[in-house]
């Protein structure tokens, strides 16, 4: 069974090597910062200041810069990394799936009719929706075949998604 995210839900900071993991965490609804150009010292300072868990593949970040909270990931595949993060921090799916922009982390909002007309390809406008837009970067999202594939990948890691979402 999926649940609402409580205020104590972990927030993440992800290093430059884990951009695809950041998108998967965002798809699950987790607040995840990812700035591939940020300096290592600044990334650790940001994670500490905002009480985020730093996820990295860089041993130097964990060993020498010592973030308050961090996890060294040694696996290369994003879904394997996601599984490790979920098991380490006890993450489970919430009702907040696909409600964050996969690119900039902003919370999505319902798209207006004008936005749908301007931004959604004609062949996709007949889909039942919802159509969501990112207020940060203006990307638009809808439940196309890519969402179905992502849901199936998430259901492989979180079996409760199959029962709750009919994946």
PDB file of C-alpha atoms in Angstrom:
ATOM      1  CA  UNK A   1       0.000   0.000   0.000  1.00  0.00           C
ATOM      2  CA  UNK A   2       1.324   3.438  -0.893  1.00  0.00           C
ATOM      3  CA  UNK A   3       1.347   6.252   1.622  1.00  0.00           C
ATOM      4  CA  UNK A   4       1.604  10.028   1.681  1.00  0.00           C
ATOM      5  CA  UNK A   5       5.119  11.356   2.201  1.00  0.00           C
ATOM      6  CA  UNK A   6       5.538  12.530   5.805  1.00  0.00           C
ATOM      7  CA  UNK A   7       7.543  15.625   6.647  1.00  0.00           C
ATOM      8  CA  UNK A   8      10.394  13.348   7.749  1.00  0.00           C
ATOM      9  CA  UNK A   9      10.750  11.890   4.253  1.00  0.00           C
ATOM     10  CA  UNK A  10      14.414  11.804   3.276  1.00  0.00           C
ATOM     11  CA  UNK A  11      15.676  14.395   0.831  1.00  0.00           C
ATOM     12  CA  UNK A  12      18.665  13.718  -1.342  1.00  0.00           C
ATOM     13  CA  UNK A  13      21.616  15.478  -2.937  1.00  0.00           C
ATOM     14  CA  UNK A  14      23.102  13.527  -5.827  1.00  0.00           C
ATOM     15  CA  UNK A  15      26.588  13.967  -7.280  1.00  0.00           C
ATOM     16  CA  UNK A  16      27.432  14.448 -10.950  1.00  0.00           C
ATOM     17  CA  UNK A  17      27.857  10.711 -11.565  1.00  0.00           C
ATOM     18  CA  UNK A  18      24.302   9.835 -10.550  1.00  0.00           C
ATOM     19  CA  UNK A  19      22.037  11.926 -12.794  1.00  0.00           C
ATOM     20  CA  UNK A  20      19.877   8.986 -13.871  1.00  0.00           C
ATOM     21  CA  UNK A  21      19.413   7.928 -10.240  1.00  0.00           C
ATOM     22  CA  UNK A  22      18.256  11.484  -9.474  1.00  0.00           C
ATOM     23  CA  UNK A  23      15.515  11.155 -12.115  1.00  0.00           C
ATOM     24  CA  UNK A  24      14.333   7.819 -10.666  1.00  0.00           C
ATOM     25  CA  UNK A  25      14.188   9.285  -7.150  1.00  0.00           C
ATOM     26  CA  UNK A  26      12.208  12.237  -8.495  1.00  0.00           C
ATOM     27  CA  UNK A  27       9.836   9.857 -10.304  1.00  0.00           C
ATOM     28  CA  UNK A  28       9.169   8.268  -6.909  1.00  0.00           C
ATOM     29  CA  UNK A  29       8.400  11.746  -5.546  1.00  0.00           C
ATOM     30  CA  UNK A  30      11.562  12.319  -3.504  1.00  0.00           C
ATOM     31  CA  UNK A  31      13.024  15.818  -3.330  1.00  0.00           C
ATOM     32  CA  UNK A  32      16.389  15.304  -5.034  1.00  0.00           C
ATOM     33  CA  UNK A  33      18.881  18.004  -5.958  1.00  0.00           C
ATOM     34  CA  UNK A  34      21.232  17.341  -8.834  1.00  0.00           C
ATOM     35  CA  UNK A  35      23.643  19.932 -10.195  1.00  0.00           C
ATOM     36  CA  UNK A  36      26.344  18.232 -12.258  1.00  0.00           C
ATOM     37  CA  UNK A  37      28.541  21.347 -12.291  1.00  0.00           C
ATOM     38  CA  UNK A  38      28.645  21.935  -8.524  1.00  0.00           C
ATOM     39  CA  UNK A  39      32.015  21.715  -6.774  1.00  0.00           C
ATOM     40  CA  UNK A  40      32.421  18.778  -4.354  1.00  0.00           C
ATOM     41  CA  UNK A  41      32.893  21.045  -1.323  1.00  0.00           C
ATOM     42  CA  UNK A  42      29.794  23.055  -2.256  1.00  0.00           C
ATOM     43  CA  UNK A  43      27.777  19.867  -2.760  1.00  0.00           C
ATOM     44  CA  UNK A  44      28.673  18.618   0.705  1.00  0.00           C
ATOM     45  CA  UNK A  45      27.894  22.050   2.200  1.00  0.00           C
ATOM     46  CA  UNK A  46      24.519  22.091   0.421  1.00  0.00           C
ATOM     47  CA  UNK A  47      23.656  18.582   1.593  1.00  0.00           C
ATOM     48  CA  UNK A  48      24.610  19.424   5.178  1.00  0.00           C
ATOM     49  CA  UNK A  49      22.840  22.798   5.198  1.00  0.00           C
ATOM     50  CA  UNK A  50      19.600  21.380   3.768  1.00  0.00           C
ATOM     51  CA  UNK A  51      19.816  18.138   5.762  1.00  0.00           C
ATOM     52  CA  UNK A  52      19.957  16.043   2.608  1.00  0.00           C
ATOM     53  CA  UNK A  53      21.470  12.596   2.249  1.00  0.00           C
ATOM     54  CA  UNK A  54      24.398  12.807  -0.146  1.00  0.00           C
ATOM     55  CA  UNK A  55      24.444   9.979  -2.686  1.00  0.00           C
ATOM     56  CA  UNK A  56      27.733   9.529  -4.504  1.00  0.00           C
ATOM     57  CA  UNK A  57      29.996   7.166  -6.395  1.00  0.00           C
ATOM     58  CA  UNK A  58      33.015   9.235  -5.320  1.00  0.00           C
ATOM     59  CA  UNK A  59      34.855   7.710  -2.344  1.00  0.00           C
ATOM     60  CA  UNK A  60      36.634  11.041  -1.807  1.00  0.00           C
ATOM     61  CA  UNK A  61      33.328  12.778  -0.969  1.00  0.00           C
ATOM     62  CA  UNK A  62      32.500  10.248   1.725  1.00  0.00           C
ATOM     63  CA  UNK A  63      36.006   9.624   3.085  1.00  0.00           C
ATOM     64  CA  UNK A  64      37.549  13.089   3.122  1.00  0.00           C
ATOM     65  CA  UNK A  65      34.732  15.635   2.865  1.00  0.00           C
ATOM     66  CA  UNK A  66      32.552  13.633   5.281  1.00  0.00           C
ATOM     67  CA  UNK A  67      28.965  14.773   4.739  1.00  0.00           C
ATOM     68  CA  UNK A  68      26.653  14.588   7.755  1.00  0.00           C
ATOM     69  CA  UNK A  69      24.648  11.906   5.927  1.00  0.00           C
ATOM     70  CA  UNK A  70      25.897  10.037   2.904  1.00  0.00           C
ATOM     71  CA  UNK A  71      25.872   6.799   0.992  1.00  0.00           C
ATOM     72  CA  UNK A  72      28.587   5.537  -1.317  1.00  0.00           C
ATOM     73  CA  UNK A  73      27.092   3.643  -4.253  1.00  0.00           C
ATOM     74  CA  UNK A  74      29.340   1.172  -6.021  1.00  0.00           C
ATOM     75  CA  UNK A  75      26.832  -0.145  -8.557  1.00  0.00           C
ATOM     76  CA  UNK A  76      26.673   1.274 -12.059  1.00  0.00           C
ATOM     77  CA  UNK A  77      23.059   0.677 -13.088  1.00  0.00           C
ATOM     78  CA  UNK A  78      20.548   3.323 -11.952  1.00  0.00           C
ATOM     79  CA  UNK A  79      17.836   0.841 -10.933  1.00  0.00           C
ATOM     80  CA  UNK A  80      20.376  -1.171  -8.936  1.00  0.00           C
ATOM     81  CA  UNK A  81      21.442   2.073  -7.264  1.00  0.00           C
ATOM     82  CA  UNK A  82      17.794   2.926  -6.563  1.00  0.00           C
ATOM     83  CA  UNK A  83      17.274  -0.488  -4.995  1.00  0.00           C
ATOM     84  CA  UNK A  84      20.287   0.056  -2.717  1.00  0.00           C
ATOM     85  CA  UNK A  85      19.071   3.527  -1.680  1.00  0.00           C
ATOM     86  CA  UNK A  86      15.554   2.202  -1.025  1.00  0.00           C
ATOM     87  CA  UNK A  87      16.831  -0.687   1.109  1.00  0.00           C
ATOM     88  CA  UNK A  88      19.328   1.453   3.023  1.00  0.00           C
ATOM     89  CA  UNK A  89      16.832   4.181   3.909  1.00  0.00           C
ATOM     90  CA  UNK A  90      13.646   2.102   4.019  1.00  0.00           C
ATOM     91  CA  UNK A  91      12.050   3.969   1.127  1.00  0.00           C
ATOM     92  CA  UNK A  92       8.711   2.823  -0.155  1.00  0.00           C
ATOM     93  CA  UNK A  93       6.471   4.211  -2.873  1.00  0.00           C
ATOM     94  CA  UNK A  94       4.121   7.024  -1.964  1.00  0.00           C
ATOM     95  CA  UNK A  95       1.081   8.568  -3.582  1.00  0.00           C
ATOM     96  CA  UNK A  96       3.469  11.207  -4.940  1.00  0.00           C
ATOM     97  CA  UNK A  97       4.681   9.212  -7.963  1.00  0.00           C
ATOM     98  CA  UNK A  98       5.447  11.256 -11.085  1.00  0.00           C
ATOM     99  CA  UNK A  99       4.664  14.582  -9.431  1.00  0.00           C
ATOM    100  CA  UNK A 100       8.167  16.106  -9.654  1.00  0.00           C
ATOM    101  CA  UNK A 101       9.940  17.326 -12.734  1.00  0.00           C
ATOM    102  CA  UNK A 102      12.489  14.686 -13.670  1.00  0.00           C
ATOM    103  CA  UNK A 103      14.863  17.386 -14.924  1.00  0.00           C
ATOM    104  CA  UNK A 104      14.711  20.227 -12.370  1.00  0.00           C
ATOM    105  CA  UNK A 105      12.983  18.698  -9.300  1.00  0.00           C
ATOM    106  CA  UNK A 106      10.117  21.254  -9.167  1.00  0.00           C
ATOM    107  CA  UNK A 107       6.673  20.068  -8.093  1.00  0.00           C
ATOM    108  CA  UNK A 108       4.448  19.677 -11.125  1.00  0.00           C
ATOM    109  CA  UNK A 109       1.070  21.392 -11.487  1.00  0.00           C
ATOM    110  CA  UNK A 110      -1.923  20.707 -13.697  1.00  0.00           C
ATOM    111  CA  UNK A 111      -1.450  22.017 -17.216  1.00  0.00           C
ATOM    112  CA  UNK A 112      -3.907  24.530 -18.604  1.00  0.00           C
ATOM    113  CA  UNK A 113      -5.793  23.886 -21.829  1.00  0.00           C
ATOM    114  CA  UNK A 114      -3.588  26.466 -23.582  1.00  0.00           C
ATOM    115  CA  UNK A 115      -0.412  24.713 -22.349  1.00  0.00           C
ATOM    116  CA  UNK A 116      -1.687  21.346 -23.524  1.00  0.00           C
ATOM    117  CA  UNK A 117      -2.510  22.776 -26.943  1.00  0.00           C
ATOM    118  CA  UNK A 118       0.874  24.467 -27.246  1.00  0.00           C
ATOM    119  CA  UNK A 119       3.122  21.781 -25.756  1.00  0.00           C
ATOM    120  CA  UNK A 120       1.566  18.333 -26.225  1.00  0.00           C
ATOM    121  CA  UNK A 121       1.842  16.616 -29.624  1.00  0.00           C
ATOM    122  CA  UNK A 122      -1.541  16.275 -31.353  1.00  0.00           C
ATOM    123  CA  UNK A 123      -1.466  12.454 -31.236  1.00  0.00           C
ATOM    124  CA  UNK A 124      -1.004  12.525 -27.434  1.00  0.00           C
ATOM    125  CA  UNK A 125      -3.744  15.050 -26.599  1.00  0.00           C
ATOM    126  CA  UNK A 126      -6.399  12.319 -26.728  1.00  0.00           C
ATOM    127  CA  UNK A 127      -4.775  10.463 -23.815  1.00  0.00           C
ATOM    128  CA  UNK A 128      -6.805  10.568 -20.606  1.00  0.00           C
ATOM    129  CA  UNK A 129      -4.138  12.544 -18.712  1.00  0.00           C
ATOM    130  CA  UNK A 130      -3.387  14.011 -16.356  1.00  0.00           C
ATOM    131  CA  UNK A 131      -1.249  16.543 -18.173  1.00  0.00           C
ATOM    132  CA  UNK A 132       1.190  18.211 -15.822  1.00  0.00           C
ATOM    133  CA  UNK A 133       3.592  21.081 -16.376  1.00  0.00           C
ATOM    134  CA  UNK A 134       6.742  22.094 -14.550  1.00  0.00           C
ATOM    135  CA  UNK A 135       6.633  25.670 -13.268  1.00  0.00           C
ATOM    136  CA  UNK A 136      10.439  25.683 -13.127  1.00  0.00           C
ATOM    137  CA  UNK A 137      11.434  24.653 -16.653  1.00  0.00           C
ATOM    138  CA  UNK A 138       8.081  24.491 -18.522  1.00  0.00           C
ATOM    139  CA  UNK A 139       8.402  20.813 -19.471  1.00  0.00           C
ATOM    140  CA  UNK A 140       5.098  19.041 -19.826  1.00  0.00           C
ATOM    141  CA  UNK A 141       4.376  15.494 -18.726  1.00  0.00           C
ATOM    142  CA  UNK A 142       1.598  13.053 -19.582  1.00  0.00           C
ATOM    143  CA  UNK A 143       1.058   9.307 -19.077  1.00  0.00           C
ATOM    144  CA  UNK A 144       2.472   8.029 -22.356  1.00  0.00           C
ATOM    145  CA  UNK A 145       4.251   4.764 -23.051  1.00  0.00           C
ATOM    146  CA  UNK A 146       7.398   6.042 -21.295  1.00  0.00           C
ATOM    147  CA  UNK A 147       5.476   6.302 -18.018  1.00  0.00           C
ATOM    148  CA  UNK A 148       4.160   2.765 -18.440  1.00  0.00           C
ATOM    149  CA  UNK A 149       7.731   1.470 -18.906  1.00  0.00           C
ATOM    150  CA  UNK A 150       8.952   3.451 -15.896  1.00  0.00           C
ATOM    151  CA  UNK A 151       6.065   2.187 -13.749  1.00  0.00           C
ATOM    152  CA  UNK A 152       6.927  -1.387 -14.711  1.00  0.00           C
ATOM    153  CA  UNK A 153      10.586  -0.850 -13.778  1.00  0.00           C
ATOM    154  CA  UNK A 154       9.528   0.627 -10.428  1.00  0.00           C
ATOM    155  CA  UNK A 155       7.079  -2.240  -9.846  1.00  0.00           C
ATOM    156  CA  UNK A 156       9.946  -4.679 -10.326  1.00  0.00           C
ATOM    157  CA  UNK A 157      11.657  -3.014  -7.331  1.00  0.00           C
ATOM    158  CA  UNK A 158       8.508  -2.265  -5.343  1.00  0.00           C
ATOM    159  CA  UNK A 159       5.977  -5.114  -5.787  1.00  0.00           C
ATOM    160  CA  UNK A 160       3.282  -3.111  -3.972  1.00  0.00           C
ATOM    161  CA  UNK A 161       3.102  -0.854  -7.037  1.00  0.00           C
ATOM    162  CA  UNK A 162       1.770  -3.733  -9.161  1.00  0.00           C
ATOM    163  CA  UNK A 163      -1.192  -4.264  -6.884  1.00  0.00           C
ATOM    164  CA  UNK A 164      -1.921  -0.557  -6.336  1.00  0.00           C
ATOM    165  CA  UNK A 165      -1.474   0.682  -9.893  1.00  0.00           C
ATOM    166  CA  UNK A 166      -2.397  -2.263 -12.068  1.00  0.00           C
ATOM    167  CA  UNK A 167       1.042  -2.249 -13.711  1.00  0.00           C
TER     168      UNK A 167
END
